[in-house]
Amino acid sequence: MSQFQPAAGASTADVGTSLDSRERLLALLDQWVDLGWLRALDSAMARFLDTEADAAGQPPSPLLLLLVALTSHQLGRGHVCLDLELMAKEGFNDALSLPPEDESVPDRCELPSDVLAQVTPEHWQEALGHPLLVAQPGLGYDGRSPLVRAGSRVYLRRFWRYEQTVFQRLQARLGSVPGLEYPTPSQGSEAALISALTVLFPGHQEDVDWQKVACANAARQGFSVITGGPGTGKTTTVVKLLAALQHGAMTSADEPRVLRIQLAAPTGKAAARLNESIAGAVKGLDLGGLPEPELLRAAIPTEVTTLHRLLGAIPGSRRFRHDRLNPLMADVLVIDEASMVDLEMMARVLEALPDDARLILLGDKDQLASVDAGAVLGELCQRAATGHYWPSTGAWLGEVTGYPVPRVLLDEQGKPLDQAITLLRRSYRFDEHSGIGQLAAAVNQGCEGGRSGEQARQLFSAGYADLARIPVPAASADEVMARHCVEGGRESFLNGGEGRQDRGGAIDPPAGYRHYLETMKSSRPDRLAGIEVWDQWAASVLEAFGRFQVLAALRKGRYGVEGLNKQIAARLKAMGLISVTDGWYPGRPVLVTRNDYGLGLMNGDIGIALMIPARQWENGQESVDPEHLVLRVAFPSGDGAGDIRWVLPSRLQQIETVYAMTVHKSQGSEFDHACLVLPDRISPVLTRELVYTGITRAKFWFSLLLPDQGVFDVALARQVNRSSGLGACLFGEG
């Protein structure tokens, strides 16, 4: 039993410190807000509930007000709830990240550990016994209290409801097998599935073809997850899965039909990237062995939308047009980059999805979780590596695919959720000769005893051609970082980056930001050139820029996005590659930070400001006016067609310069050369998930700018551990 389960009452009168009175506690919260340790929202919520409860004649204890503020604070850090047991186990300051980013503590400022030093489980129990502010499910919960307590976890009511919605709706879907007679493949839909898989996966490989297994496993149930690292073929797998599902539906003896399939992603950038990759995958499908192959190809959608647009976001509210009363018109919903989907959005999707529709999640379980509260994919996939398939599941998959599930992955005591998860275990991008692949694997192998840090250090010294570690001395940090980012650090790679091959062709050596600006100047068209030539020039500049990207763990400070952007811009100006460092100028790269459906731009889109001839219309045709030059921002079309959208700078309201971007912002993107910059001190955001995500943004080259080796080692020893009860509920542990 948890130490925070009901126990005998106790008084907090002997606790002392700021818990002596509500006034002192609220003043402390204000001090923490002034220091930037808490959000103003956190303190305001405590004050509001104090006023309301006091007016009702049931004033809360100071400890309960502190708990309200800390629960709100944890939401701001991505946690779904405040876990009292975990907080006590890890230490109050560490669990709450207060003070944040290892900041110094002002004199006469109490830390959470100071305030809570004398608080016992009995004190928490007394504080949580407030009849108006706190409810406990199963003990008279009426749905109106602002806080909900479940064991040692304390939630804001709205997020407890989201968690329950996701849990209950996933539970209802687990074991749902639309159209398949599990567990014995015999005839009808199973036969159609087997014939489709035989065509889609010709031949037989020695090892298990996990892509084929994933297709079969997802086809037999109403909810499934296909997870895997970069290059494991998640998009290829889901396209073949959709082909198999459409084939089964279109050839059904009972009711032939075309499935209504929706494709979605959490952000505009992720949607645009999936749109490109899925269009190519559908076009390249070999369907010749199936009936009506071109009709089948046409029935596989290639248009991807954001989840907000799919559900129909209502401006000025948290509601959507599609909900449980107005469900989506879909038979299948595929969500890519599912690691970026927060708890609230997952609840909204599940509410809006018809009960008989399939939900398929794609994503890398080891990537960073969503910016907002929750780590849904990570919780769903926490046992993916070890399988836990029932023997009956393994037998069915073996009969359908021809690949018996390895015995080590079978478990008589497996959970229903385990049967819905398939991990793609082979990377087609990173082989045993890839330092990037080896480094990503080492980061994920565990953190006990600092083993990951030691393995990573060895890999950087092992002579891999695609890895470089650059020490950053404090005295010359700005110079070292700016030079590497501008030049690309060829000298840091084996053989100066020369001689590498990919698919039989030579890979250009690593390049920095100097490359795209020189491309912009050297290949600039003549003023009299036509519109198509200017568009081709812009596309070449965007392609050159996309070869390299600086990624930072933090936003602020010398080693954060803000500091790096200034350092890089200053060096580029000193070299005469850009004219100014502030405002708009030719060559300025910008990142869209909010969806703008009017302009057709999505959060995460990258554009570059370029000086071009003005456009004019003559006789119904668009042409250039070589006498008038204007500054416009060029964005790729995002549909894979290679077209360019030109946008007036004044129309871009939510953008920022993007020589450097946060690792979070880079999710869903890929760069020829990714450079990760770590800070010189420990920060709460430094985890192995962040390092892994930064590493796996790199396709051919990865460089690490490292002020302090110890910071890197600590980052690899820390995992994202977001407080939530979803995984415990789904796996029957709480």
XYZ file of C-alpha atoms in Angstrom:
734
model
C 0.000 0.000 0.000
C 1.205 3.504 -0.828
C 2.290 5.599 2.133
C -0.144 8.218 0.795
C -3.217 6.011 1.188
C -5.713 7.043 3.895
C -4.184 7.142 7.343
C -4.925 8.644 10.723
C -5.352 12.401 10.700
C -2.658 14.810 11.851
C -2.359 18.514 12.293
C -0.110 20.745 10.196
C 0.135 23.275 12.969
C 3.555 21.908 13.945
C 4.984 22.051 10.388
C 6.212 25.637 10.506
C 7.823 27.768 7.749
C 5.485 29.227 5.127
C 2.872 26.644 6.034
C 2.112 28.635 9.190
C -0.560 30.635 7.399
C -2.265 30.976 4.047
C -1.004 34.551 3.732
C 2.633 33.502 4.142
C 2.202 30.626 1.717
C 0.611 32.844 -0.962
C 3.415 35.385 -0.489
C 5.979 32.613 -1.039
C 4.202 31.582 -4.245
C 4.386 35.182 -5.449
C 8.116 35.222 -4.696
C 8.603 32.050 -6.738
C 6.657 33.649 -9.597
C 8.881 36.757 -9.454
C 11.955 34.505 -9.667
C 10.505 32.697 -12.678
C 10.229 29.416 -10.792
C 6.442 29.233 -11.090
C 4.059 30.585 -13.703
C 1.730 33.392 -12.711
C -1.074 30.966 -13.567
C 0.071 28.562 -10.841
C -0.079 31.196 -8.123
C -3.326 32.661 -9.455
C -5.031 29.270 -9.291
C -4.080 28.848 -5.642
C -5.369 32.344 -4.822
C -8.638 31.778 -6.685
C -9.396 28.494 -4.933
C -8.439 30.019 -1.582
C -10.941 32.837 -2.124
C -13.719 30.516 -3.310
C -13.303 27.981 -0.509
C -13.023 30.713 2.122
C -16.213 32.326 0.843
C -17.943 28.950 1.177
C -16.902 28.776 4.829
C -14.318 26.002 4.258
C -10.905 27.712 4.083
C -8.152 25.397 2.772
C -4.941 24.679 4.627
C -1.723 26.349 3.451
C -0.430 22.905 2.507
C -3.396 22.332 0.191
C -2.827 25.707 -1.484
C 0.809 24.750 -2.050
C -0.345 21.450 -3.508
C -2.698 23.304 -5.903
C 0.134 25.521 -7.156
C 2.548 22.593 -7.542
C -0.021 20.479 -9.410
C -0.517 23.346 -11.855
C 3.255 23.809 -12.064
C 3.750 20.157 -12.984
C 1.254 20.511 -15.826
C 3.396 23.301 -17.218
C 6.346 20.882 -17.220
C 4.436 18.218 -19.166
C 3.269 16.087 -16.229
C -0.381 15.046 -16.131
C -0.497 15.051 -12.338
C 1.525 15.634 -9.174
C 2.784 12.318 -7.824
C 3.336 12.779 -4.085
C 5.063 9.450 -3.661
C 7.509 10.121 -6.495
C 8.104 13.638 -5.210
C 9.059 12.330 -1.780
C 11.224 9.586 -3.277
C 13.190 11.784 -5.689
C 13.432 14.791 -3.397
C 11.097 17.759 -3.575
C 13.475 20.118 -5.382
C 14.552 17.560 -7.994
C 11.067 16.211 -8.691
C 9.701 19.727 -9.145
C 12.799 21.198 -10.860
C 12.766 24.104 -8.456
C 14.844 26.141 -8.784
C 14.829 25.611 -12.554
C 17.988 25.101 -14.626
C 20.181 24.959 -11.531
C 19.697 28.654 -10.773
C 21.195 30.177 -7.665
C 18.876 30.662 -4.711
C 18.427 34.204 -3.355
C 18.984 34.819 0.341
C 15.987 34.192 2.590
C 14.115 32.309 -0.137
C 12.571 29.012 0.877
C 12.913 26.032 -1.431
C 10.212 23.343 -1.696
C 12.468 21.072 0.352
C 12.571 23.696 3.126
C 8.807 24.142 3.169
C 7.999 20.431 3.009
C 10.782 19.099 5.243
C 8.464 18.350 8.147
C 5.418 17.294 6.104
C 4.416 13.660 6.656
C 1.961 11.430 4.755
C -0.539 12.172 7.496
C -0.234 15.898 6.798
C -0.888 15.298 3.091
C -3.860 13.121 4.006
C -5.332 15.857 6.161
C -4.830 18.512 3.487
C -6.364 16.306 0.781
C -9.431 15.709 2.913
C -10.954 19.066 1.925
C -14.563 18.207 0.944
C -15.003 21.096 -1.497
C -11.682 21.193 -3.370
C -10.589 17.534 -3.511
C -12.505 14.421 -4.538
C -11.482 10.801 -4.795
C -13.051 8.529 -7.441
C -15.193 5.889 -5.821
C -15.623 7.927 -2.651
C -18.421 10.298 -3.537
C -16.764 11.918 -6.574
C -19.301 14.355 -8.040
C -17.292 15.748 -10.940
C -17.199 19.325 -9.627
C -14.113 19.487 -7.426
C -11.120 21.252 -9.003
C -8.738 18.530 -7.759
C -8.980 14.742 -8.007
C -6.866 12.433 -5.909
C -6.133 8.864 -7.075
C -3.739 7.059 -4.735
C -0.567 9.153 -4.513
C -1.453 11.134 -7.662
C -3.213 14.492 -7.571
C -4.800 15.875 -10.759
C -6.547 18.950 -11.921
C -10.022 17.637 -12.677
C -9.858 18.279 -16.447
C -6.701 16.215 -16.875
C -8.012 13.383 -14.739
C -10.981 13.236 -17.118
C -8.701 13.223 -20.167
C -6.712 10.329 -18.714
C -9.871 8.379 -17.940
C -11.213 9.019 -21.438
C -8.050 7.708 -23.083
C -7.901 4.692 -20.766
C -11.544 3.719 -21.157
C -11.686 4.180 -24.931
C -8.442 2.315 -25.551
C -9.630 -0.492 -23.302
C -12.809 -0.725 -25.372
C -10.758 -0.945 -28.588
C -8.247 -3.525 -27.367
C -9.265 -6.927 -28.622
C -11.625 -5.414 -31.187
C -10.998 -7.252 -34.448
C -13.006 -5.670 -37.285
C -13.668 -8.330 -39.914
C -11.058 -10.897 -38.815
C -11.719 -14.247 -37.147
C -8.864 -14.192 -34.633
C -6.978 -16.368 -33.744
C -7.228 -18.923 -36.623
C -6.559 -17.662 -40.176
C -8.788 -19.728 -42.387
C -10.877 -18.052 -45.048
C -12.574 -14.812 -46.071
C -10.861 -11.727 -44.711
C -7.849 -13.692 -43.434
C -7.320 -15.147 -46.889
C -7.512 -11.671 -48.415
C -4.993 -10.403 -45.872
C -2.580 -13.257 -46.577
C -2.813 -12.754 -50.342
C -2.215 -9.004 -49.964
C 0.778 -9.515 -47.682
C 2.245 -12.071 -50.093
C 2.168 -9.492 -52.900
C 3.286 -6.548 -50.772
C 6.157 -8.478 -49.173
C 7.507 -10.762 -51.927
C 10.183 -13.290 -51.093
C 11.231 -14.466 -47.667
C 14.077 -13.113 -45.578
C 16.060 -15.059 -43.033
C 15.261 -12.817 -40.077
C 11.754 -11.813 -39.044
C 10.310 -9.191 -41.393
C 8.881 -6.937 -38.715
C 7.239 -4.681 -41.285
C 5.142 -7.614 -42.490
C 4.406 -8.673 -38.920
C 3.349 -5.110 -38.074
C 0.941 -5.042 -41.031
C -0.664 -8.326 -40.006
C -0.870 -7.371 -36.340
C -2.468 -3.992 -37.062
C -4.922 -5.524 -39.545
C -6.461 -7.794 -36.907
C -7.573 -5.192 -34.392
C -9.251 -1.839 -33.956
C -6.297 -0.184 -32.222
C -2.624 -0.662 -32.980
C 0.747 1.034 -32.603
C 3.676 0.680 -35.007
C 6.803 2.094 -33.420
C 10.457 2.154 -34.418
C 13.483 4.366 -34.750
C 14.483 6.412 -37.791
C 14.900 4.421 -40.983
C 12.914 1.393 -39.787
C 10.254 2.018 -42.434
C 7.208 3.171 -40.490
C 5.781 5.056 -43.482
C 6.473 2.166 -45.882
C 4.803 -0.220 -43.450
C 1.656 1.830 -42.995
C 1.237 2.368 -46.757
C 1.376 -1.409 -47.281
C -1.018 -1.859 -44.364
C -3.512 0.538 -45.950
C -3.182 -1.302 -49.243
C -3.919 -4.600 -47.485
C -6.925 -3.140 -45.661
C -8.344 -1.576 -48.827
C -7.797 -4.829 -50.731
C -9.717 -6.736 -48.068
C -12.580 -4.224 -48.079
C -12.805 -3.922 -51.873
C -12.829 -7.696 -52.406
C -15.120 -8.579 -49.506
C -17.723 -11.170 -50.463
C -20.221 -9.723 -48.012
C -20.021 -5.973 -48.643
C -17.379 -4.713 -51.098
C -16.538 -1.067 -50.374
C -13.768 1.496 -50.270
C -12.609 2.387 -46.763
C -12.664 6.026 -45.710
C -9.067 6.580 -44.579
C -7.826 9.731 -42.840
C -4.136 10.585 -42.409
C -3.093 13.099 -39.744
C -0.110 14.408 -37.788
C 0.136 16.664 -34.710
C 1.917 19.579 -36.413
C 1.931 21.192 -39.833
C 5.591 20.308 -40.359
C 4.992 16.643 -39.550
C 1.914 16.605 -41.797
C 3.850 18.141 -44.706
C 6.711 15.657 -44.326
C 4.347 12.666 -44.173
C 2.486 14.088 -47.164
C 5.731 13.996 -49.167
C 6.897 10.573 -48.044
C 3.537 8.826 -48.295
C 2.908 10.140 -51.820
C 6.186 8.628 -52.967
C 5.524 5.358 -51.145
C 2.063 4.942 -52.685
C 3.412 5.709 -56.160
C 6.148 3.105 -55.727
C 3.879 0.282 -54.498
C 4.019 -2.869 -56.606
C 0.389 -4.014 -56.652
C 0.562 -6.050 -59.856
C -0.363 -9.296 -58.145
C -3.662 -7.937 -56.784
C -6.978 -7.357 -58.584
C -7.563 -3.863 -60.047
C -4.130 -2.570 -58.940
C -4.629 1.015 -60.120
C -8.056 1.271 -58.504
C -6.486 -0.017 -55.305
C -3.647 2.521 -55.577
C -6.152 5.339 -56.087
C -7.999 4.245 -52.944
C -4.933 4.876 -50.749
C -4.975 8.556 -49.694
C -1.878 10.722 -49.831
C -3.263 13.947 -48.356
C -2.260 14.509 -44.725
C -3.784 17.082 -42.396
C -3.091 18.298 -38.877
C -5.124 16.892 -36.011
C -6.505 20.355 -35.255
C -7.774 20.734 -38.800
C -9.078 17.153 -38.898
C -11.141 17.644 -35.748
C -12.234 21.158 -36.737
C -10.774 23.490 -34.111
C -13.240 26.174 -32.991
C -11.409 29.524 -32.654
C -11.325 30.972 -29.162
C -12.195 27.708 -27.408
C -10.771 24.296 -26.545
C -13.614 22.576 -28.397
C -13.729 20.945 -31.823
C -16.530 20.479 -34.332
C -16.012 16.720 -34.250
C -16.651 15.047 -30.904
C -18.635 12.105 -29.536
C -21.898 13.694 -30.732
C -20.515 14.572 -34.175
C -17.947 11.860 -34.952
C -15.466 11.828 -37.793
C -16.436 10.237 -41.087
C -13.668 7.648 -41.071
C -13.154 3.903 -41.143
C -9.397 4.187 -40.519
C -7.397 6.966 -38.877
C -3.597 6.979 -39.065
C -1.682 9.405 -36.824
C 2.016 9.878 -37.585
C 4.607 11.311 -35.153
C 2.357 10.128 -32.329
C 5.055 10.844 -29.720
C 4.144 14.522 -30.169
C 0.446 13.979 -29.347
C -0.396 15.168 -25.829
C -2.982 13.645 -23.496
C -5.714 16.204 -24.193
C -5.450 15.822 -27.972
C -5.454 12.019 -27.717
C -8.629 12.201 -25.631
C -10.256 14.495 -28.205
C -9.309 12.137 -31.054
C -10.684 9.081 -29.264
C -13.918 10.880 -28.458
C -14.417 11.905 -32.086
C -13.477 8.546 -33.634
C -16.407 6.183 -34.382
C -16.382 3.016 -32.282
C -16.019 0.800 -35.353
C -13.126 2.769 -36.881
C -9.517 1.630 -36.684
C -6.906 3.820 -34.998
C -3.275 3.297 -36.039
C -0.497 5.227 -34.295
C 2.965 5.621 -35.831
C 5.956 7.032 -33.998
C 9.315 6.602 -32.340
C 8.730 5.642 -28.705
C 12.197 6.915 -27.739
C 11.744 10.459 -29.027
C 10.881 13.438 -26.881
C 7.303 13.516 -25.666
C 4.798 16.225 -26.508
C 5.395 19.801 -25.391
C 2.065 19.785 -23.558
C 1.075 17.440 -20.733
C 1.376 13.725 -21.256
C 3.644 11.156 -22.891
C 0.974 8.907 -24.364
C 3.018 6.989 -26.933
C 5.842 6.405 -24.464
C 3.427 4.953 -21.923
C 1.740 2.730 -24.489
C 5.088 1.394 -25.726
C 6.929 0.985 -22.432
C 7.057 -2.830 -22.909
C 7.422 -2.852 -26.719
C 11.049 -4.039 -26.757
C 10.219 -7.195 -24.800
C 7.046 -8.075 -26.738
C 4.907 -9.931 -24.151
C 2.817 -11.509 -26.919
C 0.480 -14.302 -25.938
C 1.397 -17.637 -27.556
C -1.936 -17.457 -29.430
C -0.951 -14.050 -30.827
C 2.434 -15.410 -31.883
C 0.834 -18.439 -33.548
C -1.641 -16.293 -35.510
C 1.069 -13.911 -36.708
C 3.289 -16.837 -37.678
C 0.533 -18.433 -39.791
C -0.386 -15.182 -41.536
C 3.143 -13.878 -42.189
C 5.315 -16.992 -42.277
C 7.501 -15.528 -39.533
C 7.068 -17.155 -36.109
C 7.386 -14.642 -33.303
C 10.667 -15.351 -31.421
C 10.067 -17.334 -28.262
C 11.807 -14.684 -26.154
C 8.993 -12.249 -27.011
C 6.174 -14.593 -25.884
C 4.555 -14.271 -22.469
C 1.534 -16.155 -21.126
C 0.997 -13.239 -18.715
C 1.085 -10.543 -21.393
C -1.477 -7.759 -21.278
C -4.097 -6.946 -23.951
C -2.222 -3.747 -24.790
C 0.971 -5.713 -25.500
C -0.823 -7.507 -28.341
C -1.510 -4.195 -30.112
C 2.113 -2.964 -30.224
C 4.683 -3.843 -32.889
C 8.268 -2.610 -32.736
C 10.142 -2.355 -36.050
C 13.558 -3.686 -35.093
C 15.679 -3.164 -38.236
C 16.973 0.195 -39.456
C 17.372 0.494 -43.217
C 19.080 3.889 -42.860
C 21.678 3.145 -40.206
C 23.650 -0.120 -40.461
C 26.514 -1.463 -38.345
C 28.885 0.927 -40.127
C 26.872 3.997 -39.161
C 28.179 5.914 -36.178
C 24.879 7.821 -35.972
C 22.927 4.572 -35.660
C 25.361 3.129 -33.120
C 25.297 6.324 -31.065
C 21.486 6.467 -31.035
C 21.380 2.837 -29.900
C 23.939 3.459 -27.158
C 21.938 6.394 -25.825
C 18.858 4.157 -25.602
C 20.515 1.132 -24.021
C 20.139 2.341 -20.466
C 21.614 4.632 -17.911
C 22.652 2.355 -15.067
C 26.077 3.225 -13.765
C 26.732 5.752 -16.524
C 27.121 2.972 -19.102
C 25.499 4.973 -21.898
C 27.878 7.881 -21.398
C 30.926 5.623 -21.556
C 29.676 3.862 -24.699
C 28.931 7.194 -26.361
C 32.415 8.526 -25.595
C 33.952 5.403 -27.099
C 31.885 5.752 -30.265
C 33.075 9.312 -30.820
C 36.641 7.990 -30.640
C 36.059 4.860 -32.738
C 36.710 6.423 -36.125
C 33.153 6.570 -37.442
C 33.102 8.857 -40.468
C 29.738 10.439 -39.639
C 30.406 11.497 -36.024
C 32.288 14.473 -34.584
C 32.592 15.760 -31.026
C 33.896 19.309 -30.645
C 34.982 20.482 -27.161
C 33.907 24.060 -26.452
C 36.254 25.865 -24.014
C 34.466 28.539 -21.997
C 37.020 31.220 -22.884
C 36.470 30.832 -26.629
C 32.974 29.327 -26.722
C 31.418 31.964 -28.990
C 34.254 31.728 -31.520
C 34.322 27.905 -31.586
C 30.554 27.507 -31.922
C 30.090 30.269 -34.516
C 32.963 28.954 -36.649
C 31.634 25.389 -36.605
C 28.102 26.481 -37.451
C 29.181 28.730 -40.313
C 31.816 26.445 -41.848
C 30.295 23.046 -41.021
C 33.309 21.582 -39.233
C 34.748 19.448 -42.048
C 38.054 19.253 -40.210
C 36.332 17.539 -37.285
C 35.252 14.541 -39.390
C 37.367 11.656 -40.605
C 39.197 12.507 -43.873
C 37.659 15.961 -43.832
C 34.296 14.421 -44.683
C 35.493 13.225 -48.091
C 34.823 9.844 -49.663
C 31.536 8.788 -48.055
C 28.967 6.904 -50.156
C 25.200 6.490 -49.955
C 23.314 4.128 -52.265
C 26.213 4.049 -54.670
C 26.615 7.823 -54.887
C 29.089 10.166 -53.233
C 27.864 12.268 -50.295
C 28.952 15.891 -50.278
C 31.175 16.724 -47.275
C 29.455 18.395 -44.310
C 28.596 22.050 -44.800
C 27.566 24.907 -42.514
C 25.488 28.013 -43.140
C 28.124 29.588 -45.361
C 27.154 27.057 -48.030
C 23.543 28.155 -48.533
C 24.447 31.862 -48.586
C 27.172 31.278 -51.170
C 24.664 29.233 -53.196
C 22.214 32.127 -52.923
C 24.774 34.593 -54.323
C 26.593 32.459 -56.886
C 23.517 31.008 -58.587
C 21.347 34.116 -58.547
C 19.495 34.413 -61.907
C 19.651 37.351 -64.247
C 16.951 39.949 -63.604
C 15.348 39.136 -66.953
C 14.980 35.437 -66.117
C 11.460 34.013 -66.037
C 9.376 33.091 -62.997
C 10.290 29.394 -63.251
C 14.008 30.216 -63.073
C 13.549 32.312 -59.931
C 11.495 29.511 -58.361
C 14.224 26.995 -59.192
C 16.815 29.291 -57.634
C 14.776 29.604 -54.434
C 14.361 25.819 -54.293
C 18.132 25.355 -54.621
C 18.776 27.839 -51.783
C 16.227 26.079 -49.544
C 17.783 22.717 -50.360
C 21.259 24.059 -49.546
C 20.002 25.463 -46.222
C 18.388 22.118 -45.332
C 21.748 20.364 -45.485
C 22.654 21.707 -42.027
C 20.777 22.610 -38.856
C 21.910 23.687 -35.402
C 19.839 22.169 -32.576
C 19.901 23.490 -29.015
C 18.619 22.011 -25.776
C 17.672 25.404 -24.302
C 16.052 28.578 -25.583
C 17.928 31.147 -23.512
C 21.570 31.771 -22.688
C 24.885 31.536 -24.462
C 24.270 27.936 -25.521
C 20.561 28.347 -26.222
C 18.651 29.249 -29.387
C 18.669 32.988 -28.668
C 22.408 33.190 -27.994
C 23.373 30.936 -30.902
C 21.239 32.850 -33.398
C 23.005 36.076 -32.412
C 26.499 34.524 -32.547
C 25.954 32.927 -35.945
C 24.354 36.025 -37.472
C 27.209 38.216 -36.205
C 29.831 35.951 -37.787
C 27.954 35.781 -41.095
C 27.765 39.589 -41.188
C 31.466 39.919 -40.365
C 32.203 37.660 -43.329
C 30.029 39.760 -45.626
C 27.551 36.936 -46.205
C 24.565 38.881 -44.821
C 24.071 42.647 -44.654
C 22.550 43.065 -41.180
C 21.756 40.853 -38.189
C 18.342 42.213 -37.189
C 15.070 42.635 -39.035
C 14.554 41.464 -42.592
C 17.487 40.902 -44.952
C 18.257 38.656 -47.944
C 19.254 35.217 -46.681
C 17.417 35.397 -43.344
C 16.047 31.927 -42.496
C 12.790 31.942 -40.539
C 10.741 29.321 -38.704
C 6.946 29.514 -38.578
C 5.881 29.042 -34.936
C 2.110 28.848 -35.370
C -0.187 27.415 -38.043
C -1.439 30.035 -40.503
C -4.104 28.386 -42.628
C -4.707 31.611 -44.555
C -1.144 31.519 -45.890
C -0.992 27.748 -46.048
C 1.947 27.713 -43.632
C 2.281 25.295 -40.745
C 4.085 25.376 -37.428
C 7.648 24.227 -38.180
C 7.831 25.381 -41.808
C 11.159 27.004 -42.743
C 11.508 29.769 -45.321
C 14.286 32.080 -46.513
C 14.010 35.785 -47.333
C 15.230 36.504 -50.878
C 15.421 39.587 -53.100
C 13.540 38.942 -56.348
C 11.974 40.966 -59.178
C 8.414 42.035 -58.480
C 5.666 39.984 -60.128
C 3.212 41.600 -62.527
C 0.281 40.511 -64.665
C 0.191 41.223 -68.387
C -2.481 39.893 -70.735
C -3.635 37.433 -68.088
C -0.178 36.003 -67.517
C 2.219 36.470 -64.600
C 5.703 37.766 -65.373
C 8.608 39.515 -63.615
C 9.294 43.244 -63.504
C 13.132 43.417 -63.680
C 13.157 47.114 -62.778
C 11.708 46.608 -59.294
C 13.288 44.301 -56.713
C 11.312 43.252 -53.634
C 12.037 41.114 -50.564
C 9.901 38.002 -50.314
C 10.107 34.866 -48.185
C 10.323 31.591 -50.108
C 8.713 28.474 -48.611
C 8.614 24.990 -50.156
C 5.099 23.978 -51.152
C 5.096 21.067 -48.683
C 3.365 18.629 -51.029
C 6.516 17.171 -52.539
C 5.944 18.843 -55.898
C 8.922 21.183 -55.482
C 6.882 24.352 -55.969
C 7.663 27.600 -54.142
C 5.302 29.871 -52.221
C 6.384 33.511 -52.014
C 5.115 35.406 -48.957
C 5.306 39.105 -48.123
C 7.390 39.472 -44.904
C 4.784 41.748 -43.301
C 2.236 38.918 -43.478
C 4.373 36.639 -41.320
C 3.279 37.345 -37.755
C 4.491 34.244 -35.887
C 8.083 33.585 -36.977
C 11.616 33.561 -35.574
C 15.131 33.423 -37.018
C 16.240 29.817 -37.295
C 19.991 29.431 -37.544
C 19.345 27.457 -34.356
C 16.153 25.750 -33.233
C 15.241 23.728 -30.154
C 15.376 19.960 -30.363
C 11.639 19.944 -29.644
C 10.991 22.066 -32.745
C 13.088 19.726 -34.887
C 10.834 16.711 -34.339
C 9.461 15.449 -37.629
C 12.424 16.928 -39.545
C 15.594 15.458 -41.033
C 18.844 17.165 -42.028
C 21.953 15.954 -43.860
C 24.076 17.346 -40.992
C 22.598 18.007 -37.549
C 24.683 19.784 -34.918
C 23.541 19.450 -31.295
C 24.678 22.123 -28.815
C 24.537 21.207 -25.130
C 24.872 23.811 -22.351
C 27.654 24.051 -19.788
C 25.421 23.210 -16.847
C 22.769 20.693 -15.891
C 19.195 21.592 -16.797
C 15.902 19.760 -16.183
C 15.342 19.477 -19.948
C 18.574 17.518 -20.502
C 17.549 13.884 -20.844
C 18.563 10.962 -22.988
C 15.327 11.390 -24.987
C 16.427 14.899 -25.939
C 19.912 13.726 -26.931
C 18.466 10.774 -28.877
C 16.029 13.030 -30.728
C 18.854 15.418 -31.645
C 21.068 12.587 -32.901
C 18.344 11.024 -35.023
C 17.586 14.267 -36.878
C 20.886 13.646 -38.710
C 20.887 11.672 -41.955
C 24.578 11.644 -42.930
C 26.508 13.711 -40.354
C 26.149 14.403 -36.644
C 28.301 16.800 -34.622
C 28.135 17.538 -30.907
C 29.278 20.891 -29.508
C 30.135 20.065 -25.917
C 31.184 22.629 -23.285
C 31.221 20.020 -20.489
C 31.546 16.230 -20.847
C 29.924 15.766 -17.452
C 26.738 17.467 -18.649
C 26.539 15.000 -21.551
C 27.006 12.022 -19.212
C 24.333 13.293 -16.813
C 21.904 13.881 -19.691
C 22.283 10.263 -20.823
C 21.666 9.056 -17.276
C 18.317 10.851 -17.026
C 15.046 9.785 -18.569
C 11.868 11.740 -19.127
C 9.612 10.501 -16.355
C 6.310 12.272 -16.732
C 3.902 11.687 -13.890
C 0.740 9.994 -15.117
C -1.518 7.080 -14.286
C -2.321 5.991 -17.853
C 0.342 3.310 -18.210
C -0.416 1.875 -14.788
C -4.109 1.629 -15.680
C -3.535 0.066 -19.100
C -1.076 -2.494 -17.777
C -3.187 -3.226 -14.707
C -0.693 -1.842 -12.217
C -2.742 0.874 -10.587
